[in-house]
Amino acid sequence: MSQAILKQIVNQLEMLEFFELQELDRAIGKYLAQKQQATQQNQKLAKKKQLFREWDDISDEEAAVLKAEFSAEDLAFAEVVLSDYLPQLQQQDKI
C-alpha cells in the first residue's frame, strides 16, 4: 500500500470518535476472523480435491489392490466386533 493511501487512512482515523474506533476495531476483527475461516475452508477443499485427483491418477490395478486391502481389513474388523455382539444381546435379553 502506498504511503499516500496510508496517510489518508490515518487522517480519517484521527477524525473518528473513540466509540467509532472501537466499533471499527470490532468490525475489522470480525472481518479477519471470517477471512481466516474462509481461507481454512478453502485449504481443506483444495486438499480434498488434491486427494481426489491423486485417486483418479492411480491405475485400475492399484485401485483394485487398495480396495481389496481395505475390504479385507473392514471384514476382519467387523468379525471381531460382531463376535461379541451376540453374547451381549443374549445378556441383555436375560435382564
CSV table of N, CA and C in Angstrom, one decimal:
chain,number,residue,atom,x,y,z
A,1,MET,N,0.9,-1.2,0.0
A,1,MET,CA,0.0,0.0,0.0
A,1,MET,C,0.9,1.2,0.0
A,2,SER,N,0.5,2.2,-0.8
A,2,SER,CA,1.4,3.4,-0.9
A,2,SER,C,1.3,4.3,0.3
A,3,GLN,N,2.3,5.1,0.6
A,3,GLN,CA,2.4,6.0,1.7
A,3,GLN,C,1.2,7.0,1.7
A,4,ALA,N,0.9,7.4,0.5
A,4,ALA,CA,-0.2,8.4,0.4
A,4,ALA,C,-1.5,7.8,0.9
A,5,ILE,N,-1.8,6.6,0.5
A,5,ILE,CA,-3.1,6.0,0.9
A,5,ILE,C,-3.1,5.7,2.4
A,6,LEU,N,-1.9,5.3,3.0
A,6,LEU,CA,-1.8,5.1,4.4
A,6,LEU,C,-2.0,6.4,5.2
A,7,LYS,N,-1.5,7.5,4.6
A,7,LYS,CA,-1.6,8.8,5.3
A,7,LYS,C,-3.1,9.2,5.3
A,8,GLN,N,-3.8,9.0,4.2
A,8,GLN,CA,-5.2,9.3,4.1
A,8,GLN,C,-6.0,8.5,5.1
A,9,ILE,N,-5.7,7.2,5.3
A,9,ILE,CA,-6.4,6.4,6.2
A,9,ILE,C,-6.1,6.9,7.7
A,10,VAL,N,-4.9,7.2,8.0
A,10,VAL,CA,-4.6,7.7,9.3
A,10,VAL,C,-5.3,9.0,9.6
A,11,ASN,N,-5.3,9.9,8.6
A,11,ASN,CA,-6.0,11.2,8.8
A,11,ASN,C,-7.5,10.9,9.1
A,12,GLN,N,-8.1,10.0,8.3
A,12,GLN,CA,-9.5,9.7,8.6
A,12,GLN,C,-9.8,9.1,9.9
A,13,LEU,N,-8.8,8.2,10.4
A,13,LEU,CA,-9.0,7.6,11.7
A,13,LEU,C,-8.9,8.6,12.8
A,14,GLU,N,-8.0,9.6,12.6
A,14,GLU,CA,-7.9,10.7,13.6
A,14,GLU,C,-9.2,11.5,13.8
A,15,MET,N,-10.0,11.5,12.8
A,15,MET,CA,-11.3,12.3,12.9
A,15,MET,C,-12.4,11.5,13.6
A,16,LEU,N,-12.2,10.2,13.8
A,16,LEU,CA,-13.2,9.4,14.4
A,16,LEU,C,-13.2,9.5,16.0
A,17,GLU,N,-14.4,9.4,16.5
A,17,GLU,CA,-14.5,9.4,18.0
A,17,GLU,C,-14.1,8.0,18.5
A,18,PHE,N,-13.8,8.0,19.9
A,18,PHE,CA,-13.3,6.7,20.5
A,18,PHE,C,-14.3,5.6,20.2
A,19,PHE,N,-15.6,5.8,20.5
A,19,PHE,CA,-16.5,4.7,20.3
A,19,PHE,C,-16.6,4.2,18.8
A,20,GLU,N,-16.4,5.1,17.9
A,20,GLU,CA,-16.3,4.8,16.5
A,20,GLU,C,-15.1,3.9,16.2
A,21,LEU,N,-14.0,4.2,16.8
A,21,LEU,CA,-12.8,3.4,16.7
A,21,LEU,C,-13.0,2.0,17.2
A,22,GLN,N,-13.7,1.9,18.4
A,22,GLN,CA,-14.0,0.6,19.0
A,22,GLN,C,-14.9,-0.2,18.0
A,23,GLU,N,-15.8,0.5,17.5
A,23,GLU,CA,-16.7,-0.2,16.5
A,23,GLU,C,-16.0,-0.7,15.3
A,24,LEU,N,-15.1,0.1,14.8
A,24,LEU,CA,-14.2,-0.2,13.7
A,24,LEU,C,-13.3,-1.4,14.0
A,25,ASP,N,-12.8,-1.4,15.2
A,25,ASP,CA,-11.9,-2.5,15.7
A,25,ASP,C,-12.7,-3.8,15.7
A,26,ARG,N,-13.9,-3.7,16.2
A,26,ARG,CA,-14.8,-5.0,16.3
A,26,ARG,C,-15.1,-5.4,14.8
A,27,ALA,N,-15.4,-4.5,14.0
A,27,ALA,CA,-15.7,-4.9,12.6
A,27,ALA,C,-14.5,-5.5,11.9
A,28,ILE,N,-13.3,-4.9,12.1
A,28,ILE,CA,-12.1,-5.4,11.5
A,28,ILE,C,-11.8,-6.8,12.1
A,29,GLY,N,-12.0,-7.0,13.4
A,29,GLY,CA,-11.7,-8.3,14.0
A,29,GLY,C,-12.7,-9.4,13.4
A,30,LYS,N,-13.9,-9.0,13.3
A,30,LYS,CA,-14.9,-9.9,12.7
A,30,LYS,C,-14.6,-10.3,11.3
A,31,TYR,N,-14.2,-9.3,10.5
A,31,TYR,CA,-13.8,-9.5,9.1
A,31,TYR,C,-12.6,-10.4,9.0
A,32,LEU,N,-11.6,-10.2,9.9
A,32,LEU,CA,-10.4,-11.0,9.8
A,32,LEU,C,-10.7,-12.5,10.2
A,33,ALA,N,-11.6,-12.6,11.2
A,33,ALA,CA,-11.9,-14.0,11.6
A,33,ALA,C,-12.7,-14.7,10.5
A,34,GLN,N,-13.6,-14.0,9.8
A,34,GLN,CA,-14.3,-14.6,8.7
A,34,GLN,C,-13.4,-14.9,7.6
A,35,LYS,N,-12.4,-14.0,7.3
A,35,LYS,CA,-11.4,-14.3,6.3
A,35,LYS,C,-10.6,-15.5,6.6
A,36,GLN,N,-10.2,-15.6,7.8
A,36,GLN,CA,-9.4,-16.8,8.2
A,36,GLN,C,-10.1,-18.1,8.1
A,37,GLN,N,-11.4,-18.0,8.5
A,37,GLN,CA,-12.2,-19.2,8.4
A,37,GLN,C,-12.4,-19.6,6.9
A,38,ALA,N,-12.7,-18.6,6.1
A,38,ALA,CA,-12.8,-18.9,4.7
A,38,ALA,C,-11.6,-19.5,4.1
A,39,THR,N,-10.4,-19.0,4.5
A,39,THR,CA,-9.1,-19.5,4.0
A,39,THR,C,-8.9,-20.9,4.4
A,40,GLN,N,-9.2,-21.2,5.7
A,40,GLN,CA,-9.1,-22.6,6.2
A,40,GLN,C,-10.0,-23.5,5.4
A,41,GLN,N,-11.2,-23.1,5.1
A,41,GLN,CA,-12.2,-23.9,4.4
A,41,GLN,C,-11.7,-24.2,3.0
A,42,ASN,N,-11.1,-23.1,2.4
A,42,ASN,CA,-10.6,-23.3,1.0
A,42,ASN,C,-9.4,-24.2,1.0
A,43,GLN,N,-8.6,-24.1,2.0
A,43,GLN,CA,-7.4,-25.0,2.1
A,43,GLN,C,-7.9,-26.5,2.3
A,44,LYS,N,-8.9,-26.7,3.1
A,44,LYS,CA,-9.5,-28.1,3.3
A,44,LYS,C,-10.0,-28.6,1.9
A,45,LEU,N,-10.8,-27.7,1.3
A,45,LEU,CA,-11.4,-28.1,0.0
A,45,LEU,C,-10.3,-28.4,-1.1
A,46,ALA,N,-9.2,-27.6,-1.1
A,46,ALA,CA,-8.2,-27.8,-2.0
A,46,ALA,C,-7.5,-29.2,-1.7
A,47,LYS,N,-7.3,-29.5,-0.4
A,47,LYS,CA,-6.7,-30.7,0.0
A,47,LYS,C,-7.5,-31.9,-0.5
A,48,LYS,N,-8.8,-31.8,-0.3
A,48,LYS,CA,-9.8,-32.8,-0.6
A,48,LYS,C,-9.7,-33.0,-2.2
A,49,LYS,N,-9.7,-31.9,-2.9
A,49,LYS,CA,-9.7,-32.0,-4.4
A,49,LYS,C,-8.4,-32.7,-4.8
A,50,GLN,N,-7.3,-32.4,-4.1
A,50,GLN,CA,-6.0,-33.0,-4.5
A,50,GLN,C,-6.0,-34.5,-4.2
A,51,LEU,N,-6.6,-34.9,-3.1
A,51,LEU,CA,-6.8,-36.3,-2.8
A,51,LEU,C,-7.6,-37.0,-3.9
A,52,PHE,N,-8.7,-36.4,-4.4
A,52,PHE,CA,-9.5,-37.0,-5.4
A,52,PHE,C,-8.7,-37.1,-6.7
A,53,ARG,N,-7.9,-36.0,-7.0
A,53,ARG,CA,-7.0,-36.1,-8.2
A,53,ARG,C,-6.0,-37.2,-8.1
A,54,GLU,N,-5.4,-37.3,-6.9
A,54,GLU,CA,-4.4,-38.4,-6.8
A,54,GLU,C,-5.1,-39.8,-6.9
A,55,TRP,N,-6.3,-39.9,-6.4
A,55,TRP,CA,-7.0,-41.2,-6.5
A,55,TRP,C,-7.3,-41.5,-8.0
A,56,ASP,N,-7.8,-40.4,-8.7
A,56,ASP,CA,-8.1,-40.6,-10.1
A,56,ASP,C,-6.9,-40.9,-10.9
A,57,ASP,N,-5.7,-40.5,-10.5
A,57,ASP,CA,-4.5,-40.8,-11.2
A,57,ASP,C,-3.9,-42.2,-11.1
A,58,ILE,N,-4.4,-42.9,-10.1
A,58,ILE,CA,-3.8,-44.3,-9.9
A,58,ILE,C,-4.4,-45.2,-11.0
A,59,SER,N,-3.7,-46.3,-11.3
A,59,SER,CA,-4.2,-47.2,-12.3
A,59,SER,C,-5.3,-48.0,-11.7
A,60,ASP,N,-6.0,-48.7,-12.6
A,60,ASP,CA,-7.2,-49.5,-12.2
A,60,ASP,C,-6.6,-50.7,-11.3
A,61,GLU,N,-5.4,-51.2,-11.6
A,61,GLU,CA,-4.9,-52.3,-10.9
A,61,GLU,C,-4.5,-51.8,-9.4
A,62,GLU,N,-3.9,-50.7,-9.3
A,62,GLU,CA,-3.6,-50.1,-8.0
A,62,GLU,C,-4.9,-49.9,-7.2
A,63,ALA,N,-5.9,-49.4,-7.8
A,63,ALA,CA,-7.2,-49.2,-7.1
A,63,ALA,C,-7.8,-50.5,-6.7
A,64,ALA,N,-7.7,-51.5,-7.5
A,64,ALA,CA,-8.3,-52.8,-7.1
A,64,ALA,C,-7.5,-53.4,-5.9
A,65,VAL,N,-6.2,-53.2,-5.9
A,65,VAL,CA,-5.4,-53.7,-4.8
A,65,VAL,C,-5.8,-53.0,-3.5
A,66,LEU,N,-5.9,-51.7,-3.5
A,66,LEU,CA,-6.3,-50.9,-2.4
A,66,LEU,C,-7.6,-51.3,-1.9
A,67,LYS,N,-8.6,-51.4,-2.8
A,67,LYS,CA,-9.9,-51.8,-2.4
A,67,LYS,C,-10.0,-53.2,-1.7
A,68,ALA,N,-9.2,-54.1,-2.3
A,68,ALA,CA,-9.2,-55.4,-1.7
A,68,ALA,C,-8.5,-55.4,-0.3
A,69,GLU,N,-7.5,-54.6,-0.2
A,69,GLU,CA,-6.8,-54.5,1.1
A,69,GLU,C,-7.7,-53.9,2.2
A,70,PHE,N,-8.4,-52.9,1.9
A,70,PHE,CA,-9.3,-52.3,2.9
A,70,PHE,C,-10.5,-53.1,3.1
A,71,SER,N,-11.0,-53.8,2.1
A,71,SER,CA,-12.1,-54.7,2.2
A,71,SER,C,-11.8,-55.8,3.2
A,72,ALA,N,-10.6,-56.4,3.1
A,72,ALA,CA,-10.2,-57.4,4.0
A,72,ALA,C,-10.1,-56.9,5.4
A,73,GLU,N,-9.5,-55.7,5.6
A,73,GLU,CA,-9.4,-55.1,6.9
A,73,GLU,C,-10.7,-54.8,7.5
A,74,ASP,N,-11.7,-54.3,6.7
A,74,ASP,CA,-13.0,-54.0,7.2
A,74,ASP,C,-13.7,-55.3,7.6
A,75,LEU,N,-13.6,-56.3,6.8
A,75,LEU,CA,-14.2,-57.6,7.1
A,75,LEU,C,-13.6,-58.2,8.4
A,76,ALA,N,-12.3,-58.1,8.6
A,76,ALA,CA,-11.7,-58.6,9.8
A,76,ALA,C,-12.2,-57.8,11.0
A,77,PHE,N,-12.3,-56.5,10.9
A,77,PHE,CA,-12.7,-55.6,12.0
A,77,PHE,C,-14.2,-56.0,12.3
A,78,ALA,N,-15.0,-56.1,11.3
A,78,ALA,CA,-16.4,-56.5,11.6
A,78,ALA,C,-16.6,-57.8,12.3
A,79,GLU,N,-15.8,-58.8,11.9
A,79,GLU,CA,-15.8,-60.1,12.5
A,79,GLU,C,-15.4,-60.0,14.0
A,80,VAL,N,-14.4,-59.2,14.3
A,80,VAL,CA,-14.0,-59.0,15.7
A,80,VAL,C,-15.1,-58.4,16.5
A,81,VAL,N,-15.7,-57.3,16.0
A,81,VAL,CA,-16.7,-56.6,16.7
A,81,VAL,C,-18.0,-57.4,16.9
A,82,LEU,N,-18.4,-58.1,15.8
A,82,LEU,CA,-19.6,-58.9,15.8
A,82,LEU,C,-19.5,-60.2,16.7
A,83,SER,N,-18.2,-60.6,16.9
A,83,SER,CA,-18.1,-61.8,17.7
A,83,SER,C,-18.6,-61.6,19.1
A,84,ASP,N,-18.5,-60.4,19.6
A,84,ASP,CA,-19.0,-60.1,21.0
A,84,ASP,C,-20.5,-59.6,21.0
A,85,TYR,N,-21.0,-59.4,19.8
A,85,TYR,CA,-22.4,-58.8,19.7
A,85,TYR,C,-23.5,-59.8,20.1
A,86,LEU,N,-23.4,-61.0,19.6
A,86,LEU,CA,-24.5,-61.9,20.0
A,86,LEU,C,-24.5,-62.2,21.5
A,87,PRO,N,-23.3,-62.5,22.2
A,87,PRO,CA,-23.4,-62.7,23.6
A,87,PRO,C,-23.9,-61.4,24.4
A,88,GLN,N,-23.6,-60.3,23.9
A,88,GLN,CA,-24.2,-59.1,24.5
A,88,GLN,C,-25.7,-59.0,24.4
A,89,LEU,N,-26.2,-59.3,23.2
A,89,LEU,CA,-27.6,-59.3,23.0
A,89,LEU,C,-28.3,-60.4,23.9
A,90,GLN,N,-27.7,-61.5,24.0
A,90,GLN,CA,-28.2,-62.6,24.9
A,90,GLN,C,-28.2,-62.1,26.3
A,91,GLN,N,-27.2,-61.4,26.7
A,91,GLN,CA,-27.1,-60.9,28.1
A,91,GLN,C,-28.2,-59.9,28.4
A,92,GLN,N,-28.4,-59.1,27.4
A,92,GLN,CA,-29.5,-58.1,27.6
A,92,GLN,C,-30.9,-58.7,27.6
A,93,ASP,N,-31.0,-59.8,26.9
A,93,ASP,CA,-32.3,-60.5,26.9
A,93,ASP,C,-32.6,-61.1,28.3
A,94,LYS,N,-31.6,-61.5,29.0
A,94,LYS,CA,-31.7,-62.0,30.4
A,94,LYS,C,-32.1,-61.0,31.4
A,95,ILE,N,-31.8,-59.7,31.1
A,95,ILE,CA,-32.1,-58.7,32.1
A,95,ILE,C,-33.6,-58.3,32.1
